[in-house]
Short mmCIF file of C-alpha atoms in Angstrom, two decimals:
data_model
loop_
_atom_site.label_atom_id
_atom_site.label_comp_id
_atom_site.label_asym_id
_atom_site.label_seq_id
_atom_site.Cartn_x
_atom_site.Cartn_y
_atom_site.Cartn_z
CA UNK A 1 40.44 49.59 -26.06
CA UNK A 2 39.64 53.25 -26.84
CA UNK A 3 39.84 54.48 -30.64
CA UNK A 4 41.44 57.63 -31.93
CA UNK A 5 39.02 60.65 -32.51
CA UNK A 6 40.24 60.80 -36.28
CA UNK A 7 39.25 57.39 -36.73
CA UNK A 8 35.54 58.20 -37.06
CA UNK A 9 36.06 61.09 -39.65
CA UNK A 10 38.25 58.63 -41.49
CA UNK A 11 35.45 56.39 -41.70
CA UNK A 12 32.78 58.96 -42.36
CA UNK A 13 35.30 60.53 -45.29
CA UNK A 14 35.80 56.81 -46.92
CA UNK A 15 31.62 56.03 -46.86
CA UNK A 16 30.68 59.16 -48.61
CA UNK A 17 33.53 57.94 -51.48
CA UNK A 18 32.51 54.90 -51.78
CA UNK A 19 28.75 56.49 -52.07
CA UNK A 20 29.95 58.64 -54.38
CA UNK A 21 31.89 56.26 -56.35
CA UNK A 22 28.59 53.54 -56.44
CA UNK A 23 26.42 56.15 -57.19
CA UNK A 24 28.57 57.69 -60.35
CA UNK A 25 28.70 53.57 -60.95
CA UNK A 26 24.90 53.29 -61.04
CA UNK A 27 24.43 56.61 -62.93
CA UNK A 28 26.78 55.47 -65.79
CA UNK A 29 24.58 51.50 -65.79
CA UNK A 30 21.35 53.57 -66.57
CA UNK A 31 23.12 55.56 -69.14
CA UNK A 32 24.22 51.94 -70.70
CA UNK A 33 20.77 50.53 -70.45
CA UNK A 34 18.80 54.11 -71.83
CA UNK A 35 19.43 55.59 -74.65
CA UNK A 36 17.29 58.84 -74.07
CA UNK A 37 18.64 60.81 -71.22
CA UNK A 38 15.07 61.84 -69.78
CA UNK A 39 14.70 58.20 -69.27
CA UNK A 40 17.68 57.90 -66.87
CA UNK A 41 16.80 61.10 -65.26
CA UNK A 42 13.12 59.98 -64.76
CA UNK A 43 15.06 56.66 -63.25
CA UNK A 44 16.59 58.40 -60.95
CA UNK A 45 14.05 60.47 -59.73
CA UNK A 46 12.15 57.53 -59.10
CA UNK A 47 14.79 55.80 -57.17
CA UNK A 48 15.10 58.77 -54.95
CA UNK A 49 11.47 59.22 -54.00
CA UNK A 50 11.74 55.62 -52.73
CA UNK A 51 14.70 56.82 -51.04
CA UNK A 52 13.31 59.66 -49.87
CA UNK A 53 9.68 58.11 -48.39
CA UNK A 54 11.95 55.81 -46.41
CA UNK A 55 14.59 58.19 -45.22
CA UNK A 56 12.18 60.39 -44.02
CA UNK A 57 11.64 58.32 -40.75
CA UNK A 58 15.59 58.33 -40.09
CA UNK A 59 15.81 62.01 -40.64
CA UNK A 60 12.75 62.41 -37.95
CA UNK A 61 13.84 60.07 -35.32
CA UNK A 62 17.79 61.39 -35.51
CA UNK A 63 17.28 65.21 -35.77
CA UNK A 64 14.25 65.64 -33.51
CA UNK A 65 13.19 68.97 -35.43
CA UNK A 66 9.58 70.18 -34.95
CA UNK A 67 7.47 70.79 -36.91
CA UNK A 68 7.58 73.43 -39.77
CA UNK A 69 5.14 76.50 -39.39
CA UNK A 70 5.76 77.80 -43.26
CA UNK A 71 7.34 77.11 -46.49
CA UNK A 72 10.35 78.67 -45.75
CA UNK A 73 11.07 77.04 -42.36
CA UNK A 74 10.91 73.69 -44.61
CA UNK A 75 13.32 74.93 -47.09
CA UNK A 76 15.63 75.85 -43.96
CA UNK A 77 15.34 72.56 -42.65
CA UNK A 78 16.21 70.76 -45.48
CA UNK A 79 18.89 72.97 -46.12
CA UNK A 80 20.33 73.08 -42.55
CA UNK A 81 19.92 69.97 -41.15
CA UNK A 82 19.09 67.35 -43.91
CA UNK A 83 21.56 68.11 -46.00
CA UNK A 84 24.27 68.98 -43.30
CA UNK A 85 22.96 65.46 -41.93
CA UNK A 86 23.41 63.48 -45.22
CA UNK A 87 25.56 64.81 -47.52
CA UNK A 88 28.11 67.15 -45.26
CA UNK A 89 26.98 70.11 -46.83
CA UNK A 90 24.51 73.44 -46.42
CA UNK A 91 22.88 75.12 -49.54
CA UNK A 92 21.62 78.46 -49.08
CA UNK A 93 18.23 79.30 -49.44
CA UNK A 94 16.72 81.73 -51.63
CA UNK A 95 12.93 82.89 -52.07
CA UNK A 96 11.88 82.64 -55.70
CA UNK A 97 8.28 83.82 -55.06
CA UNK A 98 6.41 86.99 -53.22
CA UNK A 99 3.51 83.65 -52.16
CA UNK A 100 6.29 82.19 -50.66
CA UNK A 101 5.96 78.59 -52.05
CA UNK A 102 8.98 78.68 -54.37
CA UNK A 103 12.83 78.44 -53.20
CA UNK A 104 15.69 77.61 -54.35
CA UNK A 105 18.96 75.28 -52.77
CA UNK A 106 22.13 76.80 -53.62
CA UNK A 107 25.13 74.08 -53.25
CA UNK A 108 28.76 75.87 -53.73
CA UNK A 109 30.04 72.18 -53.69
CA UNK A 110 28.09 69.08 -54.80
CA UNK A 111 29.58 66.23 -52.90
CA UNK A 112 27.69 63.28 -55.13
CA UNK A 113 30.01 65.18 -58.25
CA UNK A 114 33.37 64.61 -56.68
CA UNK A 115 34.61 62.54 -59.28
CA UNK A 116 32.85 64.10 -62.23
CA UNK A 117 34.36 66.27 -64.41
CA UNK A 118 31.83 66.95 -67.07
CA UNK A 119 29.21 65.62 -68.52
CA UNK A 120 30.04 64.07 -72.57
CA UNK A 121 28.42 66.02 -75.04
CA UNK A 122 25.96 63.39 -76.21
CA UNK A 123 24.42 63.52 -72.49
CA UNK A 124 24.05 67.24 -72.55
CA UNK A 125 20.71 66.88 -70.82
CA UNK A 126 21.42 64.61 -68.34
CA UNK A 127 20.75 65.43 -64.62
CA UNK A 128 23.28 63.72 -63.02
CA UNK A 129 22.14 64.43 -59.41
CA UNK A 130 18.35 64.40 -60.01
CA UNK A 131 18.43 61.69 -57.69
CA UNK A 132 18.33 64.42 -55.25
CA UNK A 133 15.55 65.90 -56.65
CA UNK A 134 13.16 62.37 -56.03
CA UNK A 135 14.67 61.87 -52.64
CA UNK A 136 13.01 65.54 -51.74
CA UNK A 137 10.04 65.18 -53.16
CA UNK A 138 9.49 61.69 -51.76
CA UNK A 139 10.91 62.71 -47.91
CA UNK A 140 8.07 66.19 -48.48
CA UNK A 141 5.32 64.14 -49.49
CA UNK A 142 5.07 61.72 -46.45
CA UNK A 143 4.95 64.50 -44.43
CA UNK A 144 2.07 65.84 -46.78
CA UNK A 145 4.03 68.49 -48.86
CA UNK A 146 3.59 68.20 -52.22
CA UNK A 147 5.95 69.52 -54.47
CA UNK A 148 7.45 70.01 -57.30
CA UNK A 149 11.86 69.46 -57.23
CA UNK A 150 13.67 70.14 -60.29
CA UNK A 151 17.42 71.23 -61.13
CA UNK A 152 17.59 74.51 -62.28
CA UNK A 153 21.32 74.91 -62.60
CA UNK A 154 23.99 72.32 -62.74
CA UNK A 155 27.59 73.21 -62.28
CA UNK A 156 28.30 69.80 -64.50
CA UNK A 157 26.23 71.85 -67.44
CA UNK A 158 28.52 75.02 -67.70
CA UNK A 159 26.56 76.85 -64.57
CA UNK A 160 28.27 78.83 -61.75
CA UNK A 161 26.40 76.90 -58.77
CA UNK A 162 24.28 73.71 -58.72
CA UNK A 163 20.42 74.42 -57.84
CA UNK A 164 17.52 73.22 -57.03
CA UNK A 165 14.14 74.50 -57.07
CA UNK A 166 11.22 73.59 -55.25
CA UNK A 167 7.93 74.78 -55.31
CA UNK A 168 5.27 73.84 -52.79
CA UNK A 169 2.32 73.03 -54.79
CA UNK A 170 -0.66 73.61 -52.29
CA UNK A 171 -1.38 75.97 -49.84
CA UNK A 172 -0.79 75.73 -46.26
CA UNK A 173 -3.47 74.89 -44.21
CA UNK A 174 -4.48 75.41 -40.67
CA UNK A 175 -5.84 72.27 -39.45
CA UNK A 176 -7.13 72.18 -36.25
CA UNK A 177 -8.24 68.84 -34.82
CA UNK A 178 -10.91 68.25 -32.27
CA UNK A 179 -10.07 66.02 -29.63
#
């Protein structure tokens, strides 16, 4: 029996709801169990970079990239392919630095904010998404890329686009191995 080519967008649209809805589920749990909201987002920054030193492998083995040559082929990547790959969308990328180890992701449309309308006022500094930011840093550092991921803008806070900034926190070296 063959299935209908709609079927499998129907099924792709209904997981990412029902990822969307768990994780606005798990967001509002850590907001029961912390009071302070640098606790949840330090929570969820945590849970990402496990998420992100696991996912890592999948993103490898399904998108067969090569390997980056600079800091702004890695931005690229993640915009173009890991989040196309994950989360149906492409940020652009912007430079933030002549050394070239800061850029930013630009997201017109946050898919994990869906359902969210706006943030209540007594969780003004809550970073809803900074699960994102953990599951960056975690994917960059096992594949020895430090760096520093934080929100800089946040449509759910009153700003025209959602952001994220990274900044690369070593320089990139040439190794060459001897065989």
């Amino acid at each position: 029996m063959s299935r209908s080519p709609g079927r499998k967008q129907e099924n792709d649209k209904i997981s990412r709801e029902l990822f969307v809805l768990t994780y606005g589920a798990l967001v509002a749990q850590l907001c029961k169990d912390y009071e302070k909201d640098e606790d949840v987002n330090t929570c969820l920054d945590r849970m990402g970079y496990g998420i992100g030193i696991r996912l890592i492998d999948d993103f490898l083995a399904r998108s067969a990239v090569k390997k980056c040559r600079s800091y702004s082929e890695t931005a690229d990547m993640i915009a173009q392919v890991a989040f196309k790959m994950y989360l149906g969308v492409t940020p652009s990328v912007s430079c933030n630095s002549a050394a070239g180890n800061e850029f930013s992701l630009i997201l017109d449309k946050n898919p994990l904010v869906d359902f969210v309308e706006e943030l209540p006022a007594e969780r003004a500094s809550l970073c809803y998404c900074n699960l994102l930011c953990g599951v960056i840093r975690g994917a960059l550092e096992m594949v020895h890329l430090a760096a520093e991921v934080t929100f800089l803008q946040d449509r759910l806070k009153g700003d025209a686009v959602t952001e994220i900034g990274i900044t690369f926190l070593r320089k990139p070296e040439d190794r060459k191995h001897k065989r």
